Amino acid sequence: MDGIHDLGGMSGFGAVEIERNEPVFHERWEARAFALNNLGIRILEAYNVHEYRHAVERMDPSHYLAASYYERWFTGVATLLVEKGVVTRDELEARAGGRFPLARPAAEVKPIRVTPGAQPRFAAGDRVRVRDVHPAGHTRAPRYVRGRRGVVLRASRAFELPDLAGHALAAHLEQTYHVEFEARELWTDAAESRETVVVDLWESYLEPVG
Amino acid sequence: MDGIHDLGGMSGFGAVEIERNEPVFHERWEARAFALNNLGIRILEAYNVHEYRHAVERMDPSHYLAASYYERWFTGVATLLVEKGVVTRDELEARAGGRFPLARPAAEVKPIRVTPGAQPRFAAGDRVRVRDVHPAGHTRAPRYVRGRRGVVLRASRAFELPDLAGHALAAHLEQTYHVEFEARELWTDAAESRETVVVDLWESYLEPVG
Amino acid sequence: MTDSRKPEPDAPIAERVRALEEALDAKGLVPEGFLEKRAEQAQESFDPKNGARVVARAWLDPAFRARLLADGAAASAELGFRAANSEYLVVLENTDAVHNVIVCTQCSCTAWSVIGLPPDWYKSPAYRARVVREPRALLRGMGLDLPEQVAIRVWDTSGETRFMVLPQRPAGTEGWSEERLAGIVTREALIGVARVAGTDFMNA
Amino acid sequence: MTDSRKPEPDAPIAERVRALEEALDAKGLVPEGFLEKRAEQAQESFDPKNGARVVARAWLDPAFRARLLADGAAASAELGFRAANSEYLVVLENTDAVHNVIVCTQCSCTAWSVIGLPPDWYKSPAYRARVVREPRALLRGMGLDLPEQVAIRVWDTSGETRFMVLPQRPAGTEGWSEERLAGIVTREALIGVARVAGTDFMNA
């Protein structure tokens, strides 16, 4: 989905400041929220990490930007535990004593059965173009590289395709690639000089450039 | 700028509900904020409407999405009156008794002198492509049509180029066009059928398609 | 400042507006009664009833309809509805084949003189984001279920042209007066997120 | 609901977390001590001091450096730093010609086992949005002013590969012990928004 999470290249943000001696968790609830995700994935086996990422992406854009990292994290966990029927929203609201915001429902995504061809299809040095698509569901091809041409730096490893795994669908292992894009290809006139961006992309996100 | 204001096509939002018998203004301050912009433009002549639009665009993305329409409106007005030296932020915070959020500074945009050629360059039925650019300043070519091909429905009228006027730079009159895009050209796989979007674009945003 | 450490809260918006007003007033920059008058004017002169009257006239008078489609601003001015900045108004005719709907994705521009100041739903990020991408699903959610064979044309008010939809006259309104017809044309129909229903209702 | 009419406020986040914990606990779904233990583990085992030790070793041992650049996960494991999911770790070598910097634009993925859980600035929308578009200006604002002739390579952690920067060893550290070298390597240097300075400091 082309959601608010896909922030690469958005203008309008301010300075980035480093907090000196930042603690791992600023508040006790952050540590608990962190651990609850581990419970959901490893102990309850209620969902996988791709579904978790997608649940965070499905938050209302206004809530997403207003929330801290661990509030987003927690909202993803709570959303999935409600969607999977482990707890109900009513019971959470009753216990919290107030409104309990969750992420919006996922789009319907159809399973696809892929018989992977000979992989890897691309090799270092190959010129590729990111497919210019707008999936309704989870994907890890950020918008800022879609339709853009880059060069394969290396064929990396094969991983489950998140576009399927993010919807709890059977996901095949698919080759990933580190693809380098010139800043000018991505941002045209706005590009700074002597800069490139490397993005880690699944094979089905790419097409060869003749 | 590729800011949060450029919302066309973003996923993740919910239902749109119509408020029955909605009043023009819900609160007294909304009516005052509305009138204050008129004061700034027409009476104080402190800025123009393009600068006003750009000031709203320059709000922090999180504030932008959290704010109601008239809070955005008001933040644009207050930002410009501070930037133009009519009032100071200190005096506003003192009077408001608290933090007074304003928009971020504008990017530096260079004046351009244009000797417009024979206009209009395009006529109804011409195929055009929106230039694939990423201006740092104000523009009215939404991201979702950049790089996309459409057909000119009509040559409309000439208006000041907002990319200059939005930065208080001398702006020439430039022909605008109503350009129609097939949904499939804009959203590829995600497109619904039998739909088009018409966007009102300045001549310099467009290039001919051979 | 990072995204998770919250700064102190903002002064309430009503306080901020009052503060700016007072700061300007203290410098003698606010003509007496200006703000009140301007706000009143807005509520009086920017009224979707104006567009409703234009539509009703167009339904009854084919010559006016032709003038309206040729030059929306001039035809509206015949009825006394003039935009402040001699706006360029394009009127979009709905037919059995094509349904038009208006948005402003980047801010919330509208033809104030005939549609009025835009309603909250029109200004919402959700409407601005969704209508250019999934108009049919969005309109269905808003209660307008268009048959698949009707094409949808979405107009993004990205330039200085302003748009108004000329809705289809509903069946069952034969012989109605201009005033009665104007009474059934809603702001939502002028923007294109609703059809005009052939029944009277209180347009409060 | 429209954007300007606010719904009732959310329950405070700490209350919401407590509510979920209690709801799960009431169903017997939380093994005793699990949440405490997991949070402690995270703070102990995900520590940028791990990456700092890897870097110091690479600065001192050319053979280790070669193994690290060939297979980051295996080389880190030699020092006892293993990722939970046999992560694929790629180590990015900074040189006089190329500076590497890491981001995750779509969430905030990082190599926990060597960099630790990511700091707030890394997770901020500002960093995620800006570093892929204007890295030089952003890094300058963060205190790292790179000469124009140094190319910048930004790595977006969009897949399952995790990255760690191998910073340049600063001048003036000749003869330092591995421990002393590890003490000057910051988390920021492992991500690529800072160089390593050749002076000791308290890494609290």
Coordinates of C-alpha atoms in Angstrom, one line a residue, chain A:
Chain A
M1 CA 0.0 0.0 0.0
D2 CA 1.1 3.6 -0.7
G3 CA 0.8 4.5 3.0
I4 CA 2.3 7.1 5.2
H5 CA 5.0 4.7 6.3
D6 CA 6.6 5.0 2.9
L7 CA 8.4 8.2 3.9
G8 CA 11.5 8.1 1.7
G9 CA 11.9 11.5 0.0
M10 CA 9.0 13.3 1.7
S11 CA 9.8 17.0 2.2
G12 CA 8.7 19.2 5.1
F13 CA 10.4 17.5 8.1
G14 CA 12.9 19.4 10.3
A15 CA 16.2 18.7 11.8
V16 CA 17.3 15.3 13.2
E17 CA 18.8 15.5 16.6
I18 CA 20.7 12.9 18.4
E19 CA 19.8 12.3 22.1
R20 CA 22.9 12.0 24.2
N21 CA 23.0 8.8 26.3
E22 CA 19.7 7.7 25.1
P23 CA 18.3 4.8 27.1
V24 CA 17.1 1.7 25.2
F25 CA 13.6 2.3 26.5
H26 CA 12.4 5.7 27.8
E27 CA 9.5 4.4 29.7
R28 CA 8.5 1.1 31.2
W29 CA 5.6 0.6 28.8
E30 CA 8.0 0.7 25.9
A31 CA 9.9 -2.3 27.2
R32 CA 6.6 -4.2 27.8
A33 CA 5.4 -3.3 24.3
F34 CA 8.7 -4.5 22.9
A35 CA 8.3 -7.9 24.6
L36 CA 4.6 -8.2 23.8
N37 CA 5.5 -8.4 20.1
N38 CA 7.9 -11.2 20.8
L39 CA 5.1 -13.0 22.7
G40 CA 2.8 -12.6 19.8
I41 CA 5.2 -13.9 17.2
R42 CA 7.3 -16.6 19.1
I43 CA 5.1 -17.8 21.9
L44 CA 1.5 -17.3 20.7
E45 CA 2.6 -17.7 17.0
A46 CA -0.4 -15.5 16.2
Y47 CA 1.3 -13.7 13.3
N48 CA 4.6 -13.3 11.6
V49 CA 7.0 -10.3 11.4
H50 CA 5.7 -9.3 7.9
E51 CA 2.2 -9.1 9.2
Y52 CA 3.5 -7.1 12.1
R53 CA 5.1 -4.6 9.8
H54 CA 2.0 -4.3 7.7
A55 CA -0.2 -3.8 10.7
V56 CA 1.9 -0.7 11.6
E57 CA 1.6 0.5 8.0
R58 CA -2.2 0.3 8.3
M59 CA -2.4 2.8 11.1
D60 CA -4.3 6.0 10.4
P61 CA -1.7 8.3 8.8
S62 CA -2.4 11.0 11.4
H63 CA -2.0 8.5 14.3
Y64 CA 1.2 7.1 12.6
L65 CA 2.9 10.5 12.5
A66 CA 1.8 11.6 15.9
A67 CA 2.8 8.3 17.6
S68 CA 6.3 7.5 18.9
Y69 CA 8.0 4.4 17.6
Y70 CA 6.9 2.1 20.3
E71 CA 3.4 3.4 20.2
R72 CA 3.3 2.4 16.5
W73 CA 4.9 -0.9 17.4
F74 CA 2.3 -1.5 20.1
T75 CA -0.5 -0.5 17.9
G76 CA 0.6 -3.1 15.3
V77 CA 0.8 -5.8 18.0
A78 CA -2.6 -5.0 19.5
T79 CA -4.3 -4.8 16.0
L80 CA -3.1 -8.2 15.1
L81 CA -4.0 -9.8 18.4
V82 CA -7.5 -8.4 17.9
E83 CA -7.7 -9.4 14.2
K84 CA -6.5 -13.0 15.1
G85 CA -9.2 -13.3 17.8
V86 CA -6.8 -13.6 20.7
V87 CA -8.4 -10.6 22.4
T88 CA -11.3 -8.3 21.6
R89 CA -11.2 -4.6 21.2
D90 CA -14.1 -4.2 23.6
E91 CA -12.1 -6.0 26.3
L92 CA -9.1 -3.8 25.6
E93 CA -11.1 -0.6 25.8
A94 CA -12.8 -1.8 29.0
R95 CA -9.4 -2.5 30.6
A96 CA -7.7 0.6 29.3
G97 CA -10.6 2.8 30.4
G98 CA -10.9 4.6 27.1
R99 CA -10.5 4.6 23.4
F100 CA -8.1 2.1 22.0
P101 CA -7.0 3.0 18.5
L102 CA -6.1 0.1 16.2
A103 CA -4.9 0.0 12.6
R104 CA -7.3 -0.2 9.6
P105 CA -8.1 -3.5 8.0
A106 CA -5.8 -5.0 5.4
A107 CA -6.8 -5.0 1.8
E108 CA -7.7 -8.4 0.3
V109 CA -4.7 -9.9 -1.3
K110 CA -5.0 -13.0 -3.4
P111 CA -2.6 -15.9 -2.9
I112 CA -0.2 -16.6 -5.8
R113 CA 1.5 -19.8 -6.5
V114 CA 4.9 -19.2 -7.9
T115 CA 7.1 -21.9 -9.4
P116 CA 10.3 -19.9 -9.1
G117 CA 12.4 -20.1 -12.3
A118 CA 16.1 -20.3 -12.3
Q119 CA 17.3 -17.9 -9.7
P120 CA 19.0 -15.5 -9.5
R121 CA 17.7 -14.0 -12.7
F122 CA 20.0 -11.0 -12.4
A123 CA 23.7 -10.6 -11.7
A124 CA 25.9 -7.9 -10.4
G125 CA 26.2 -5.1 -13.0
D126 CA 22.8 -5.8 -14.6
R127 CA 20.6 -2.8 -15.3
V128 CA 17.1 -3.2 -13.9
R129 CA 14.0 -1.1 -13.5
V130 CA 11.7 -1.3 -10.5
R131 CA 8.2 -2.3 -11.6
D132 CA 5.8 0.7 -11.6
V133 CA 3.0 -0.9 -9.6
H134 CA 0.7 0.2 -6.8
P135 CA -0.1 -2.9 -4.7
A136 CA -3.1 -2.6 -2.4
G137 CA -1.4 -4.8 0.2
H138 CA 2.0 -5.1 1.9
T139 CA 5.1 -4.6 -0.2
R140 CA 8.7 -3.6 0.4
A141 CA 9.4 -1.7 -2.8
P142 CA 9.3 1.9 -1.6
R143 CA 7.5 4.4 -3.9
Y144 CA 10.5 6.5 -4.5
V145 CA 12.2 3.8 -6.6
R146 CA 9.2 2.5 -8.5
G147 CA 9.7 3.0 -12.2
R148 CA 13.3 4.0 -11.6
R149 CA 16.4 2.4 -13.2
G150 CA 19.3 1.1 -11.2
V151 CA 22.2 -1.3 -11.3
V152 CA 22.5 -4.6 -9.4
L153 CA 25.3 -4.4 -6.9
R154 CA 25.0 -8.0 -5.7
A155 CA 22.5 -10.8 -5.7
S156 CA 21.8 -11.2 -2.0
R157 CA 19.9 -14.1 -0.5
A158 CA 16.5 -15.5 -1.0
F159 CA 13.8 -14.6 1.5
E160 CA 10.0 -15.1 1.8
L161 CA 8.2 -12.6 -0.4
P162 CA 6.7 -10.1 2.1
D163 CA 3.9 -9.2 -0.3
L164 CA 2.4 -12.7 0.5
A165 CA 3.8 -13.3 4.0
G166 CA 2.4 -9.9 5.2
H167 CA -1.0 -11.2 4.5
A168 CA -0.4 -14.6 6.2
L169 CA -0.4 -16.2 2.7
A170 CA 2.0 -19.0 1.8
A171 CA 5.1 -17.2 0.7
H172 CA 7.9 -18.7 -1.5
L173 CA 11.5 -17.9 -1.1
E174 CA 12.6 -15.4 -3.6
Q175 CA 16.0 -13.9 -4.5
T176 CA 16.7 -10.4 -3.3
Y177 CA 19.1 -7.9 -4.8
H178 CA 21.0 -4.8 -3.6
V179 CA 20.2 -2.3 -6.4
E180 CA 22.0 1.0 -6.6
F181 CA 20.2 4.1 -7.9
E182 CA 21.8 7.4 -8.8
A183 CA 20.3 10.3 -6.9
R184 CA 19.5 12.1 -10.1
E185 CA 17.5 9.1 -11.3
L186 CA 15.4 9.3 -8.2
W187 CA 15.0 13.1 -7.5
T188 CA 15.9 14.6 -10.9
D189 CA 16.5 18.3 -10.4
A190 CA 16.4 18.1 -6.7
A191 CA 19.3 15.6 -6.5
E192 CA 22.5 16.4 -4.6
S193 CA 25.7 15.4 -6.4
R194 CA 27.8 12.3 -6.0
E195 CA 25.1 10.3 -4.1
T196 CA 23.5 7.0 -4.6
V197 CA 20.8 5.0 -2.8
V198 CA 21.0 1.3 -2.5
V199 CA 17.6 -0.5 -2.0
D200 CA 17.2 -4.2 -1.2
L201 CA 14.6 -5.6 -3.6
W202 CA 12.9 -8.9 -4.3
E203 CA 13.3 -10.3 -7.8
S204 CA 9.6 -9.9 -8.7
Y205 CA 9.9 -6.2 -8.0
L206 CA 12.4 -5.9 -10.9
E207 CA 12.4 -6.0 -14.7
P208 CA 15.4 -6.0 -17.0
V209 CA 16.4 -2.8 -18.8
G210 CA 17.3 -3.5 -22.4

